[in-house]
Coordinates of C-alpha atoms in Angstrom, one line a residue:
L27 CA -121.8 195.9 118.8
S28 CA -122.0 193.4 115.9
T29 CA -118.9 192.5 114.0
E30 CA -118.7 193.0 110.2
P31 CA -117.8 190.0 108.0
V32 CA -114.1 190.2 107.0
S33 CA -111.4 187.8 106.0
V34 CA -109.6 185.6 108.5
V35 CA -106.3 187.2 107.5
F36 CA -107.5 190.7 108.4
K37 CA -108.8 189.4 111.8
V38 CA -105.5 187.8 112.5
Y39 CA -103.8 191.0 111.6
C40 CA -106.0 193.0 114.0
L41 CA -105.4 190.4 116.7
S42 CA -101.6 190.5 116.2
V43 CA -101.4 194.3 116.2
M44 CA -103.6 194.6 119.3
T45 CA -101.5 192.0 121.1
M46 CA -98.2 193.7 120.2
V47 CA -99.4 197.1 121.2
A48 CA -100.7 196.0 124.6
A49 CA -97.6 194.0 125.4
T50 CA -95.1 196.5 124.1
Y51 CA -96.7 199.4 125.8
T52 CA -96.4 197.9 129.3
V53 CA -92.8 196.8 128.8
V54 CA -91.6 200.1 127.3
L55 CA -93.4 202.1 130.0
R56 CA -91.9 199.9 132.7
Y57 CA -88.4 200.4 131.1
T58 CA -88.8 204.2 131.0
R59 CA -89.8 204.2 134.7
T60 CA -87.2 201.8 136.1
I61 CA -84.2 200.9 133.9
S62 CA -83.6 204.0 131.7
S63 CA -80.6 205.9 133.0
T64 CA -81.7 209.4 131.8
A65 CA -83.4 212.0 133.9
M66 CA -87.0 211.0 134.9
Y67 CA -89.7 212.7 132.8
F68 CA -93.0 214.0 134.2
S69 CA -95.6 211.3 133.7
T70 CA -98.5 213.8 133.8
T71 CA -97.1 215.6 130.7
A72 CA -96.9 212.2 128.9
V73 CA -100.6 211.6 129.6
C74 CA -101.4 215.1 128.3
V75 CA -99.4 214.6 125.1
T76 CA -101.2 211.3 124.6
E77 CA -104.6 213.1 124.6
V78 CA -103.3 215.7 122.1
I79 CA -102.1 212.9 119.7
K80 CA -105.5 211.1 120.1
L81 CA -107.3 214.3 119.2
F82 CA -105.3 214.8 116.0
L83 CA -105.7 211.1 115.0
S84 CA -109.5 211.4 115.6
L85 CA -109.6 214.5 113.5
G86 CA -107.9 212.6 110.7
M87 CA -110.4 209.7 110.9
L88 CA -113.3 212.2 111.0
T89 CA -111.9 213.9 107.9
K90 CA -111.8 210.6 106.1
E91 CA -115.4 209.8 107.2
A92 CA -116.7 213.3 106.2
G93 CA -115.1 213.1 102.8
S94 CA -114.5 216.8 102.4
F95 CA -113.2 219.7 104.4
G96 CA -116.5 221.5 104.2
R97 CA -118.4 218.6 105.8
L98 CA -115.6 218.3 108.4
K99 CA -115.9 221.9 109.4
A100 CA -119.7 221.7 109.6
S101 CA -119.6 218.6 111.8
I102 CA -117.1 220.2 114.2
V103 CA -119.0 223.4 114.4
E104 CA -122.3 221.6 115.0
H105 CA -121.1 219.0 117.5
V106 CA -118.3 220.9 119.3
F107 CA -118.8 224.6 119.3
Q108 CA -122.6 224.6 119.3
C109 CA -123.0 221.7 121.9
P110 CA -121.4 222.8 125.2
K111 CA -123.7 220.3 127.0
E112 CA -122.2 217.4 125.1
L113 CA -118.7 218.6 125.9
L114 CA -119.7 218.7 129.5
K115 CA -121.2 215.2 129.3
L116 CA -118.0 213.8 127.8
S117 CA -115.9 215.5 130.4
V118 CA -116.9 212.8 132.8
P119 CA -115.1 210.0 131.1
S120 CA -112.3 212.4 130.3
V121 CA -111.6 213.0 134.0
V122 CA -111.9 209.2 134.8
Y123 CA -109.6 208.3 131.9
A124 CA -107.1 210.9 133.0
I125 CA -107.0 209.3 136.5
Q126 CA -106.7 205.8 134.9
N127 CA -103.7 206.8 132.7
N128 CA -101.9 208.5 135.5
M129 CA -102.4 205.4 137.7
A130 CA -100.8 203.2 135.0
F131 CA -97.5 205.2 135.4
I132 CA -97.7 204.7 139.2
A133 CA -98.4 201.0 138.8
L134 CA -95.6 200.3 136.4
S135 CA -93.2 202.2 138.5
N136 CA -93.9 199.7 141.3
L137 CA -94.9 196.5 139.6
D138 CA -93.3 194.4 136.9
A139 CA -94.8 194.6 133.4
A140 CA -96.0 191.0 133.5
V141 CA -97.5 191.3 137.0
Y142 CA -99.2 194.5 135.8
Q143 CA -100.6 192.8 132.7
V144 CA -102.1 190.0 134.7
T145 CA -103.5 192.2 137.4
Y146 CA -104.9 194.7 135.0
Q147 CA -107.3 192.0 133.7
L148 CA -109.4 192.9 136.7
K149 CA -110.9 195.4 134.4
I150 CA -113.1 192.6 133.1
P151 CA -115.1 192.1 136.3
C152 CA -115.2 195.8 136.9
T153 CA -116.6 196.4 133.4
A154 CA -119.1 193.5 133.9
L155 CA -120.3 195.0 137.1
C156 CA -120.7 198.5 135.5
M157 CA -122.6 197.0 132.6
V158 CA -125.0 195.2 134.9
L159 CA -125.6 198.4 137.0
M160 CA -125.5 201.0 134.2
L161 CA -126.8 199.2 131.1
N162 CA -129.0 196.6 132.7
R163 CA -127.0 193.8 131.0
S164 CA -127.0 190.3 132.3
L165 CA -124.2 187.8 132.6
S166 CA -124.4 184.1 132.1
R167 CA -123.4 181.6 134.9
L168 CA -120.2 180.8 132.9
Q169 CA -119.3 184.5 132.8
W170 CA -119.8 184.9 136.6
L171 CA -117.7 181.7 137.1
S172 CA -114.9 183.1 134.9
V173 CA -115.0 186.4 136.8
C174 CA -114.5 184.5 140.1
M175 CA -111.6 182.5 138.4
L176 CA -110.0 185.7 137.2
C177 CA -110.1 187.3 140.7
G178 CA -108.6 184.1 142.1
G179 CA -105.8 184.1 139.5
V180 CA -105.0 187.8 140.3
A181 CA -105.0 187.0 144.0
L182 CA -102.4 184.2 143.4
V183 CA -100.2 186.6 141.4
Q184 CA -100.4 189.3 144.1
W185 CA -100.1 187.0 147.0
K186 CA -96.3 187.1 146.6
P187 CA -95.5 189.3 143.6
A188 CA -92.6 188.0 141.4
E189 CA -89.4 190.0 141.8
A190 CA -87.3 191.6 139.0
T191 CA -83.6 191.2 139.8
K192 CA -82.4 193.9 137.3
V193 CA -84.6 196.7 138.6
Q194 CA -82.6 198.7 141.2
V195 CA -85.1 201.5 141.9
E196 CA -87.1 201.5 145.1
Q197 CA -90.6 200.0 144.6
N198 CA -93.7 199.6 146.6
P199 CA -95.9 196.6 145.4
F200 CA -98.8 197.7 147.6
W201 CA -99.0 201.1 146.0
G202 CA -98.6 199.5 142.6
F203 CA -101.6 197.2 143.3
M204 CA -103.7 200.1 144.7
A205 CA -102.9 202.1 141.5
I206 CA -104.1 199.2 139.4
A207 CA -107.2 198.8 141.5
I208 CA -108.1 202.5 140.8
A209 CA -107.2 202.1 137.1
V210 CA -109.4 199.1 136.5
F211 CA -112.4 200.7 138.2
C212 CA -111.9 203.8 136.1
S213 CA -111.5 201.7 133.0
G214 CA -114.7 199.8 133.7
F215 CA -116.8 202.9 134.6
A216 CA -115.5 205.2 131.8
G217 CA -115.8 202.4 129.1
V218 CA -119.4 201.7 130.0
Y219 CA -120.3 205.4 130.4
F220 CA -118.8 206.1 126.9
E221 CA -120.8 203.2 125.4
K222 CA -124.0 204.5 126.9
V223 CA -123.3 208.0 125.5
L224 CA -122.6 206.4 122.0
K225 CA -125.8 204.5 122.0
S226 CA -127.9 207.4 123.1
S227 CA -127.6 209.1 119.7
D228 CA -126.4 208.6 116.1
T229 CA -123.4 210.9 116.5
S230 CA -120.2 209.6 114.9
L231 CA -117.7 207.7 117.1
W232 CA -115.0 210.1 116.0
V233 CA -117.0 213.1 116.9
R234 CA -117.5 211.7 120.4
N235 CA -113.8 211.0 120.6
I236 CA -113.0 214.6 119.7
Q237 CA -115.4 215.9 122.3
M238 CA -113.8 213.6 124.9
Y239 CA -110.2 214.4 124.0
L240 CA -110.8 218.1 124.0
S241 CA -112.1 217.8 127.6
G242 CA -109.2 215.4 128.3
I243 CA -106.6 217.9 127.2
V244 CA -108.0 220.5 129.6
V245 CA -108.2 218.0 132.4
T246 CA -104.7 216.6 132.0
L247 CA -103.2 220.1 131.6
A248 CA -104.8 221.0 134.9
V249 CA -103.4 217.9 136.5
V250 CA -99.9 218.8 135.2
Y251 CA -99.9 222.2 136.8
M252 CA -101.6 221.1 140.0
T253 CA -99.2 218.3 140.7
E254 CA -95.9 219.2 139.0
G255 CA -96.4 222.7 137.9
T256 CA -93.4 224.3 139.6
Q257 CA -91.0 221.7 138.2
V258 CA -92.5 221.8 134.8
I259 CA -92.0 225.6 134.6
Q260 CA -88.4 225.3 135.8
K261 CA -87.3 222.3 133.7
G262 CA -89.7 222.4 130.7
F263 CA -92.7 220.5 129.6
F264 CA -90.7 217.8 127.8
Y265 CA -88.0 217.4 130.3
G266 CA -86.5 213.9 130.4
Y267 CA -88.2 212.8 127.1
T268 CA -86.2 210.2 125.2
P269 CA -87.1 208.2 122.1
W270 CA -88.3 205.4 124.4
V271 CA -90.6 207.8 126.2
C272 CA -92.0 209.1 122.9
F273 CA -92.5 205.5 121.7
A274 CA -94.5 204.8 124.9
V275 CA -96.6 207.9 124.4
F276 CA -97.2 206.8 120.7
L277 CA -98.3 203.3 121.8
A278 CA -100.7 204.7 124.4
S279 CA -102.2 207.0 121.7
V280 CA -102.8 204.5 119.0
G281 CA -103.7 201.7 121.4
G282 CA -107.0 203.3 122.5
L283 CA -108.1 204.2 119.0
Y284 CA -107.1 200.8 117.6
T285 CA -109.3 199.1 120.1
S286 CA -112.4 200.5 118.4
V287 CA -111.3 198.8 115.1
V288 CA -110.7 195.5 116.8
V289 CA -114.1 195.7 118.5
K290 CA -115.7 196.3 115.1
Y291 CA -114.1 193.5 113.2
T292 CA -113.4 190.8 115.7
D293 CA -115.2 189.0 118.5
N294 CA -114.8 188.4 122.2
I295 CA -113.0 185.1 121.8
M296 CA -110.3 186.7 119.7
K297 CA -109.9 189.6 122.1
G298 CA -109.5 187.0 124.9
F299 CA -106.7 185.3 123.0
S300 CA -105.1 188.7 122.5
A301 CA -105.2 189.5 126.2
A302 CA -103.7 186.1 127.0
A303 CA -101.0 186.4 124.4
A304 CA -100.1 189.9 125.7
I305 CA -99.6 188.4 129.1
V306 CA -97.3 185.7 127.7
L307 CA -95.3 188.2 125.7
S308 CA -95.0 190.6 128.6
T309 CA -93.7 187.8 130.8
V310 CA -91.1 186.7 128.3
A311 CA -89.9 190.3 127.9
S312 CA -89.8 190.9 131.6
V313 CA -87.7 187.8 132.1
A314 CA -85.2 189.0 129.5
L315 CA -85.1 192.7 130.3
F316 CA -85.9 193.0 134.0
G317 CA -84.8 189.6 135.3
L318 CA -88.3 188.6 136.4
Q319 CA -88.2 185.5 138.5
I320 CA -91.2 183.3 137.7
T321 CA -92.8 181.7 140.8
V322 CA -95.4 179.0 141.1
N323 CA -97.9 181.5 142.3
F324 CA -97.3 183.8 139.3
A325 CA -97.4 180.9 136.8
S326 CA -100.6 179.4 138.3
G327 CA -102.3 182.8 138.6
A328 CA -101.5 183.9 135.1
M329 CA -102.7 180.6 133.6
L330 CA -106.0 180.9 135.6
V331 CA -106.4 184.4 134.3
C332 CA -105.9 183.4 130.7
I333 CA -108.4 180.6 131.0
S334 CA -111.0 182.9 132.6
I335 CA -110.6 185.5 129.9
Y336 CA -111.3 182.8 127.3
L337 CA -114.4 181.5 129.2
Y338 CA -115.7 185.0 129.6
G339 CA -115.5 185.7 125.9
L340 CA -117.5 182.6 124.9
P341 CA -120.8 183.4 123.3
K342 CA -123.9 182.9 125.4
Q343 CA -126.1 180.0 124.6
D344 CA -129.7 180.8 123.8
T345 CA -131.6 178.4 126.0
T346 CA -135.0 179.7 125.0
K347 CA -134.7 178.0 121.6
L348 CA -134.8 174.2 121.7
P349 CA -133.4 172.1 118.9
R350 CA -136.0 170.6 116.6
A351 CA -135.4 167.1 117.8
D352 CA -136.0 168.2 121.4
K353 CA -139.2 169.9 120.4
D354 CA -140.5 166.8 118.6
A355 CA -139.7 164.7 121.6
K356 CA -141.4 167.1 123.9
Q357 CA -144.5 167.2 121.6
K358 CA -144.6 163.3 121.7
L359 CA -144.5 163.4 125.5
I360 CA -147.4 165.9 125.6
T361 CA -149.4 163.7 123.2
V362 CA -148.9 160.6 125.3

């Protein structure tokens, strides 16, 4: 996707908001799962509410894009009610994203926010692999090198995970890592699948989002009542919800939609800086709120991950086009 020319100020604004949303979401979600003294809420219901909010936000964006209520109604009827096959097609990423979002709650219940933020960058090699296999894309040698560096950095962080002294709940780092492993695979596959669906037709991004979120609501509701149905019926759908839980749900809702704006108006290098900055902010917040103890392994691994993200985002060099000076020199050699 090509980026549109916009001012540097707007790009910095996009970068800042994306960074704050990513860092704040992990820290707030970690807080609600480990530090908050109130009754524990049902994570599956939070995932479901997130899908509902995304649906309404997408409807708002489609309304703005359509320009009138009549066009909005016609678009929804044409692409939603008259296209059951398209809804079925978008149910695939809906199921995968539902798994990913639920895995995030399990991971942040067992791993510190900073450790989660670093390890979650494994989504880059997973996405790269899915792009090669599903979209026939190719990666440069530098990108493959950065993927290996990233995996090495994550291995360092996970070799002996940093401990948080202020977290008293029982945690299982192994289950936390396994949850992230499932989440990053789901993120890579669903993201590439959704991109393939988008590029297969001229249908609006917001229409595709609505199709996906409608399926997502059905899927997440099914997950709620299959896993915690009895407790939800007894205690209520919104049992344990606090302002912090609502804030986490809000961040999860706007984060996904805001990413599409960032992709449209910025480049890979800026997104790399954003991911690195989110790691730094999450680490600082984890030290202050959760008593995270920074180890040499964590610091080295996090730095390696940040460098690899930057290298992966560098534009590919077109080696098929030689500079004019090189062409002239080559022509002289041929003449001789």
